[in-house]
mmCIF file of C-alpha atoms in Angstrom:
data_model
loop_
_atom_site.group_PDB
_atom_site.id
_atom_site.type_symbol
_atom_site.label_atom_id
_atom_site.label_comp_id
_atom_site.label_asym_id
_atom_site.label_seq_id
_atom_site.Cartn_x
_atom_site.Cartn_y
_atom_site.Cartn_z
ATOM 1 C CA MET A 27 12.143 27.677 72.251
ATOM 2 C CA ARG A 28 11.650 27.172 75.993
ATOM 3 C CA GLN A 29 12.188 30.871 76.602
ATOM 4 C CA GLU A 30 9.598 31.771 73.958
ATOM 5 C CA LEU A 31 7.035 29.430 75.514
ATOM 6 C CA GLN A 32 7.518 31.045 78.921
ATOM 7 C CA SER A 33 5.480 33.965 77.642
ATOM 8 C CA LEU A 34 2.437 31.658 77.562
ATOM 9 C CA PRO A 35 0.296 30.504 80.508
ATOM 10 C CA LYS A 36 1.806 27.346 82.036
ATOM 11 C CA GLY A 37 -0.903 24.940 80.895
ATOM 12 C CA LEU A 38 -0.935 26.325 77.374
ATOM 13 C CA ALA A 39 2.861 26.294 77.180
ATOM 14 C CA GLU A 40 2.892 22.607 78.135
ATOM 15 C CA ASP A 41 0.314 21.757 75.471
ATOM 16 C CA VAL A 42 2.269 23.622 72.807
ATOM 17 C CA ALA A 43 5.546 22.020 73.889
ATOM 18 C CA ARG A 44 4.041 18.511 73.667
ATOM 19 C CA ASN A 45 2.887 19.146 70.118
ATOM 20 C CA LEU A 46 6.234 20.606 69.077
ATOM 21 C CA VAL A 47 8.022 17.554 70.497
ATOM 22 C CA MET A 48 5.774 15.313 68.400
ATOM 23 C CA VAL A 49 6.593 17.378 65.309
ATOM 24 C CA ALA A 50 10.315 16.917 65.934
ATOM 25 C CA ASN A 51 9.941 13.185 66.588
ATOM 26 C CA LEU A 52 7.785 12.435 63.542
ATOM 27 C CA ILE A 53 8.954 14.796 60.838
ATOM 28 C CA ASP A 54 11.388 12.300 59.286
ATOM 29 C CA GLU A 55 9.378 9.085 59.684
ATOM 30 C CA ASP A 56 5.817 10.363 59.322
ATOM 31 C CA PRO A 57 5.778 13.932 57.981
ATOM 32 C CA GLU A 58 2.008 14.000 57.484
ATOM 33 C CA GLN A 59 1.443 13.227 61.161
ATOM 34 C CA ALA A 60 4.082 15.768 62.114
ATOM 35 C CA TYR A 61 2.230 18.313 60.007
ATOM 36 C CA ALA A 62 -1.001 17.543 61.862
ATOM 37 C CA TYR A 63 0.685 18.191 65.221
ATOM 38 C CA SER A 64 2.189 21.417 63.893
ATOM 39 C CA ARG A 65 -1.269 22.688 62.971
ATOM 40 C CA ILE A 66 -2.452 22.063 66.524
ATOM 41 C CA ALA A 67 0.513 23.980 67.915
ATOM 42 C CA LEU A 68 -0.143 26.771 65.437
ATOM 43 C CA ARG A 69 -3.756 27.092 66.543
ATOM 44 C CA LEU A 70 -2.640 27.281 70.160
ATOM 45 C CA ALA A 71 0.233 29.767 69.808
ATOM 46 C CA SER A 72 0.538 31.382 66.411
ATOM 47 C CA ARG A 73 2.444 34.359 67.838
ATOM 48 C CA VAL A 74 5.394 32.248 68.969
ATOM 49 C CA ALA A 75 8.248 32.216 66.442
ATOM 50 C CA ALA A 76 9.310 28.660 67.289
ATOM 51 C CA VAL A 77 5.797 27.459 66.510
ATOM 52 C CA ARG A 78 5.762 29.237 63.148
ATOM 53 C CA GLU A 79 9.171 27.777 62.314
ATOM 54 C CA ALA A 80 8.104 24.243 63.267
ATOM 55 C CA ALA A 81 4.934 24.632 61.212
ATOM 56 C CA GLY A 82 7.067 25.779 58.296
ATOM 57 C CA PHE A 83 9.343 22.753 58.436
ATOM 58 C CA ALA A 84 6.381 20.385 58.750
ATOM 59 C CA ALA A 85 4.735 21.956 55.721
ATOM 60 C CA TYR A 86 8.051 21.824 53.845
ATOM 61 C CA ALA A 87 8.425 18.115 54.655
ATOM 62 C CA THR A 88 5.004 17.462 53.118
ATOM 63 C CA GLN A 89 5.809 19.573 50.041
ATOM 64 C CA LYS A 90 3.329 22.308 50.944
ATOM 65 C CA TYR A 91 5.819 24.905 49.801
ATOM 66 C CA SER A 92 3.546 27.934 49.678
ATOM 67 C CA GLU A 93 2.399 27.329 53.233
ATOM 68 C CA ALA A 94 5.949 26.613 54.380
ATOM 69 C CA LEU A 95 7.242 29.837 52.842
ATOM 70 C CA ALA A 96 4.535 31.860 54.585
ATOM 71 C CA GLU A 97 5.417 30.318 57.959
ATOM 72 C CA PHE A 98 9.151 30.854 57.474
ATOM 73 C CA ARG A 99 8.578 34.478 56.540
ATOM 74 C CA ALA A 100 6.460 34.967 59.662
ATOM 75 C CA ALA A 101 9.136 33.386 61.864
ATOM 76 C CA ARG A 102 11.809 35.549 60.297
ATOM 77 C CA ARG A 103 9.778 38.713 60.893
ATOM 78 C CA MET A 104 9.409 37.740 64.539
ATOM 79 C CA THR A 105 13.072 36.934 65.144
ATOM 80 C CA GLY A 106 14.944 39.050 62.594
ATOM 81 C CA THR A 107 17.394 36.205 61.941
ATOM 82 C CA VAL A 108 18.531 34.943 58.517
ATOM 83 C CA GLU A 109 18.895 31.261 59.414
ATOM 84 C CA LEU A 110 15.824 30.313 57.378
ATOM 85 C CA TRP A 111 17.016 32.062 54.215
ATOM 86 C CA PRO A 112 18.230 28.894 52.410
ATOM 87 C CA VAL A 113 15.088 26.880 53.090
ATOM 88 C CA MET A 114 12.963 29.856 52.038
ATOM 89 C CA ALA A 115 14.861 29.903 48.751
ATOM 90 C CA ASP A 116 14.301 26.185 48.355
ATOM 91 C CA CYS A 117 10.563 26.758 48.823
ATOM 92 C CA GLU A 118 10.743 29.084 45.835
ATOM 93 C CA ARG A 119 12.240 26.183 43.873
ATOM 94 C CA GLY A 120 9.449 23.934 45.057
ATOM 95 C CA LEU A 121 6.928 26.470 43.786
ATOM 96 C CA GLY A 122 8.548 26.376 40.340
ATOM 97 C CA ARG A 123 10.350 29.695 40.718
ATOM 98 C CA PRO A 124 14.080 28.829 40.502
ATOM 99 C CA GLU A 125 14.938 32.319 39.307
ATOM 100 C CA ARG A 126 13.726 33.702 42.639
ATOM 101 C CA ALA A 127 15.853 31.184 44.489
ATOM 102 C CA LEU A 128 18.892 32.346 42.485
ATOM 103 C CA ALA A 129 18.084 35.951 43.252
ATOM 104 C CA MET A 130 17.963 35.127 46.963
ATOM 105 C CA ALA A 131 21.376 33.452 46.667
ATOM 106 C CA GLY A 132 22.805 36.822 45.680
ATOM 107 C CA GLU A 133 21.228 38.841 48.499
ATOM 108 C CA PRO A 134 23.251 40.324 51.401
ATOM 109 C CA GLU A 135 21.497 37.955 53.818
ATOM 110 C CA VAL A 136 23.680 35.115 52.552
ATOM 111 C CA GLN A 137 26.808 36.807 53.927
ATOM 112 C CA LYS A 138 25.213 36.806 57.381
ATOM 113 C CA LEU A 139 24.753 33.026 57.382
ATOM 114 C CA ASP A 140 27.152 30.753 59.219
ATOM 115 C CA LYS A 141 29.251 28.267 57.247
ATOM 116 C CA ALA A 142 26.575 25.567 57.302
ATOM 117 C CA GLY A 143 23.971 28.054 56.073
ATOM 118 C CA GLN A 144 26.207 29.249 53.247
ATOM 119 C CA VAL A 145 26.819 25.678 52.086
ATOM 120 C CA GLU A 146 23.069 25.042 52.203
ATOM 121 C CA MET A 147 22.495 28.167 50.133
ATOM 122 C CA ARG A 148 25.059 26.930 47.606
ATOM 123 C CA LEU A 149 23.182 23.617 47.327
ATOM 124 C CA VAL A 150 19.909 25.434 46.743
ATOM 125 C CA ALA A 151 21.469 27.698 44.113
ATOM 126 C CA ALA A 152 22.950 24.713 42.277
ATOM 127 C CA GLY A 153 19.566 23.004 42.374
ATOM 128 C CA ALA A 154 17.966 26.120 40.909
ATOM 129 C CA ARG A 155 20.530 26.132 38.082
ATOM 130 C CA ARG A 156 19.627 22.526 37.303
ATOM 131 C CA ASP A 157 15.921 23.388 37.394
ATOM 132 C CA MET A 158 16.639 25.958 34.692
ATOM 133 C CA GLY A 159 18.624 23.490 32.588
ATOM 134 C CA GLN A 160 21.959 25.143 33.384
ATOM 135 C CA LEU A 161 23.848 21.981 34.270
ATOM 136 C CA ASP A 162 27.383 23.305 33.750
ATOM 137 C CA ALA A 163 26.576 26.347 35.851
ATOM 138 C CA ALA A 164 25.257 24.075 38.601
ATOM 139 C CA ILE A 165 28.563 22.186 38.638
ATOM 140 C CA VAL A 166 30.536 25.426 38.880
ATOM 141 C CA THR A 167 28.256 26.665 41.678
ATOM 142 C CA LEU A 168 29.099 23.617 43.784
ATOM 143 C CA GLN A 169 32.861 23.993 43.299
ATOM 144 C CA SER A 170 34.072 25.664 46.467
ATOM 145 C CA PRO A 171 36.663 25.443 49.248
ATOM 146 C CA GLU A 172 34.138 23.408 51.264
ATOM 147 C CA LEU A 173 33.909 20.845 48.464
ATOM 148 C CA ALA A 174 37.683 20.629 48.062
ATOM 149 C CA SER A 175 38.351 20.331 51.790
ATOM 150 C CA ASN A 176 39.428 16.958 53.176
ATOM 151 C CA SER A 177 37.845 17.642 56.559
ATOM 152 C CA VAL A 178 34.442 16.106 57.167
ATOM 153 C CA GLN A 179 31.728 18.472 58.342
ATOM 154 C CA PRO A 180 27.986 17.883 58.813
ATOM 155 C CA TRP A 181 27.350 19.172 55.291
ATOM 156 C CA THR A 182 30.218 17.370 53.546
ATOM 157 C CA ALA A 183 28.373 14.229 52.432
ATOM 158 C CA ARG A 184 25.461 16.147 50.916
ATOM 159 C CA LEU A 185 27.738 18.618 49.147
ATOM 160 C CA ARG A 186 29.864 15.869 47.615
ATOM 161 C CA TYR A 187 26.758 13.909 46.676
ATOM 162 C CA ALA A 188 25.159 16.884 44.920
ATOM 163 C CA TYR A 189 28.388 17.457 42.992
ATOM 164 C CA ALA A 190 28.597 13.788 41.960
ATOM 165 C CA ASP A 191 24.962 13.801 40.857
ATOM 166 C CA ALA A 192 25.485 16.908 38.734
ATOM 167 C CA LEU A 193 28.599 15.385 37.143
ATOM 168 C CA LEU A 194 26.689 12.225 36.314
ATOM 169 C CA ALA A 195 23.871 14.225 34.765
ATOM 170 C CA ALA A 196 26.485 15.940 32.604
ATOM 171 C CA GLY A 197 27.790 12.580 31.420
ATOM 172 C CA ARG A 198 31.060 12.781 33.349
ATOM 173 C CA GLU A 199 30.740 9.290 34.786
ATOM 174 C CA ASN A 200 34.314 8.685 35.954
ATOM 175 C CA GLU A 201 34.369 11.914 37.942
ATOM 176 C CA ALA A 202 30.873 11.226 39.241
ATOM 177 C CA ARG A 203 31.931 7.822 40.528
ATOM 178 C CA GLU A 204 34.916 9.362 42.317
ATOM 179 C CA TRP A 205 32.707 11.899 44.075
ATOM 180 C CA PHE A 206 29.991 9.411 44.987
ATOM 181 C CA ALA A 207 32.775 7.407 46.666
ATOM 182 C CA LYS A 208 33.927 10.530 48.510
ATOM 183 C CA ALA A 209 30.349 11.248 49.561
ATOM 184 C CA LEU A 210 30.000 7.714 50.910
ATOM 185 C CA GLU A 211 33.248 8.103 52.825
ATOM 186 C CA ALA A 212 31.876 11.185 54.586
ATOM 187 C CA ASP A 213 28.337 9.849 55.052
ATOM 188 C CA LYS A 214 28.543 8.249 58.492
ATOM 189 C CA ASP A 215 24.823 8.679 59.218
ATOM 190 C CA GLY A 216 23.429 7.380 55.931
ATOM 191 C CA ALA A 217 22.051 10.761 54.912
ATOM 192 C CA THR A 218 22.510 9.945 51.212
ATOM 193 C CA ASP A 219 22.120 6.892 48.997
ATOM 194 C CA ALA A 220 25.668 7.214 47.681
ATOM 195 C CA SER A 221 26.325 3.492 48.180
ATOM 196 C CA ASP A 222 23.319 2.594 46.038
ATOM 197 C CA ARG A 223 24.373 5.030 43.336
ATOM 198 C CA LEU A 224 27.868 3.532 43.252
ATOM 199 C CA ALA A 225 26.457 0.012 43.043
ATOM 200 C CA GLU A 226 24.142 1.089 40.241
ATOM 201 C CA MET A 227 27.058 2.530 38.294
ATOM 202 C CA ASP A 228 28.985 -0.716 38.803
ATOM 203 C CA GLY A 229 26.042 -2.802 37.605
ATOM 204 C CA VAL A 230 25.428 -4.423 40.990
ATOM 205 C CA GLU A 231 21.846 -5.449 41.711
ATOM 206 C CA PHE A 232 20.623 -5.824 45.267
ATOM 207 C CA VAL A 233 18.317 -8.717 46.116
ATOM 208 C CA ASP A 234 15.499 -8.080 48.550
ATOM 209 C CA ALA A 235 15.866 -11.093 50.851
ATOM 210 C CA LEU A 236 12.568 -10.428 52.619
ATOM 211 C CA HIS A 237 10.708 -10.243 49.324
ATOM 212 C CA ASP A 238 12.330 -13.477 48.162
ATOM 213 C CA ASP A 239 11.348 -15.224 51.409
ATOM 214 C CA GLU A 240 7.747 -14.123 50.939
ATOM 215 C CA ASP A 241 7.775 -15.433 47.367
ATOM 216 C CA ALA A 242 9.153 -18.774 48.571
ATOM 217 C CA GLU A 243 6.453 -19.047 51.220
ATOM 218 C CA ASP A 244 3.752 -18.272 48.651
ATOM 219 C CA HIS A 245 5.213 -20.951 46.355
ATOM 220 C CA GLU A 246 5.227 -23.506 49.174
ATOM 221 C CA ASP A 247 1.630 -22.640 50.094
ATOM 222 C CA ALA A 248 0.568 -23.058 46.470
ATOM 223 C CA GLU A 249 2.266 -26.463 46.279
ATOM 224 C CA GLY A 250 0.561 -27.501 49.520
ATOM 225 C CA ASP A 251 -2.823 -26.500 48.120
ATOM 226 C CA GLN A 252 -2.183 -28.596 45.009
ATOM 227 C CA VAL A 253 -1.285 -31.648 47.111
ATOM 228 C CA THR A 254 -4.422 -31.203 49.213
ATOM 229 C CA ALA A 255 -6.555 -30.859 46.109
ATOM 230 C CA ARG A 256 -5.107 -34.054 44.618
ATOM 231 C CA ALA A 257 -5.733 -35.916 47.860
ATOM 232 C CA GLY A 258 -9.331 -34.714 47.848
ATOM 233 C CA ASP A 259 -9.788 -35.959 44.286
ATOM 234 C CA ASP A 260 -8.450 -39.379 45.268
ATOM 235 C CA ASP A 261 -10.891 -39.547 48.176
ATOM 236 C CA LEU A 262 -13.796 -38.725 45.915
ATOM 237 C CA LYS A 263 -12.757 -41.389 43.459
ATOM 238 C CA ALA A 264 -12.372 -43.940 46.246
ATOM 239 C CA GLY A 265 -15.837 -43.188 47.630
ATOM 240 C CA SER A 266 -17.716 -43.062 44.321
ATOM 241 C CA GLY A 267 -18.755 -46.792 44.135
ATOM 242 C CA PRO A 268 -22.171 -48.125 45.172
ATOM 243 C CA GLU A 269 -20.737 -49.752 48.291
ATOM 244 C CA SER A 270 -19.757 -46.398 49.674
ATOM 245 C CA ILE A 271 -23.293 -45.034 49.767
ATOM 246 C CA THR A 272 -24.968 -45.498 53.142
ATOM 247 C CA GLU A 273 -28.734 -45.867 53.052
ATOM 248 C CA PRO A 274 -30.620 -44.086 55.804
ATOM 249 C CA GLU A 275 -32.082 -46.316 58.529
ATOM 250 C CA THR A 276 -35.744 -47.002 58.015
ATOM 251 C CA GLY A 277 -38.365 -48.166 60.424
ATOM 252 C CA THR A 278 -40.466 -51.233 59.952
ATOM 253 C CA ASP A 279 -43.131 -49.090 58.308
ATOM 254 C CA GLY A 280 -40.681 -47.841 55.728
ATOM 255 C CA THR A 281 -40.258 -44.360 57.218
ATOM 256 C CA ASP A 282 -36.997 -42.912 58.406
ATOM 257 C CA ALA A 283 -36.197 -44.082 61.918
ATOM 258 C CA GLU A 284 -36.524 -41.448 64.633
ATOM 259 C CA PRO A 285 -33.381 -40.827 66.682
ATOM 260 C CA ASP A 286 -33.164 -42.290 70.151
ATOM 261 C CA ALA A 287 -34.449 -40.129 72.931
ATOM 262 C CA GLY A 288 -30.907 -39.654 74.256
ATOM 263 C CA GLN A 289 -29.406 -38.567 70.912
ATOM 264 C CA ASP A 290 -27.915 -35.060 70.784
ATOM 265 C CA ARG A 291 -30.141 -32.577 68.964
ATOM 266 C CA SER A 292 -27.973 -29.578 68.843
ATOM 267 C CA GLY A 293 -29.972 -28.144 65.996
ATOM 268 C CA ASP A 294 -33.202 -28.018 68.018
ATOM 269 C CA GLN A 295 -34.354 -24.660 69.338
ATOM 270 C CA SER A 296 -35.391 -24.671 72.992
#
């Protein structure tokens, strides 16, 4: 990316780089904000492939699949690489065209992908099969040497998880549980919710401690309000007799007595 930005004037390159950094920092936590930064970068340098790619991923993260696909295609035309092929196919799925995603999975470009890209393409193809209601075919698609391998790679947890999820959808619960456990074993970064899925299958319910604390505080506040209200009622009852009523001071002529000259008159307007 740095090399691509060197083709821009220094000030412009710095502005574009700042926006691309914000896209990278926000895309997981706040994809809408990341998308906004990507649009700024795109307006500044639409002829830079790295900018088009970043804009594509930001649009993809916000489920703007048509826009994402257009940006990925532009980036691919500029670079000639096939790295974006799997995510382009997944955009086709997002647009409701799983058959196109499957067609892309059979193109020669897939053979040019590295191992990670080929696994990603396999995941997309299996997802497309499920979109089309071909659950058994999706399971077969995921069965591969990468799935059977005992070594843990960056893609291992997601591949095992997808396989477990497909098995569960097919009603093969025992096998699904085994593969969710294997996914959890490989998921060191928490990329999946395999632990939650296992707990759900085992009938374990998680309690939200923070939510319970808030409920307890609300209950205590409500009880405090009731006590205060009862105390107020008792005060009213205690002060309701004739002896509690204070008559205003009257002057000798029967009119209300005027306050002393030194009395505070905060309500007066100067």
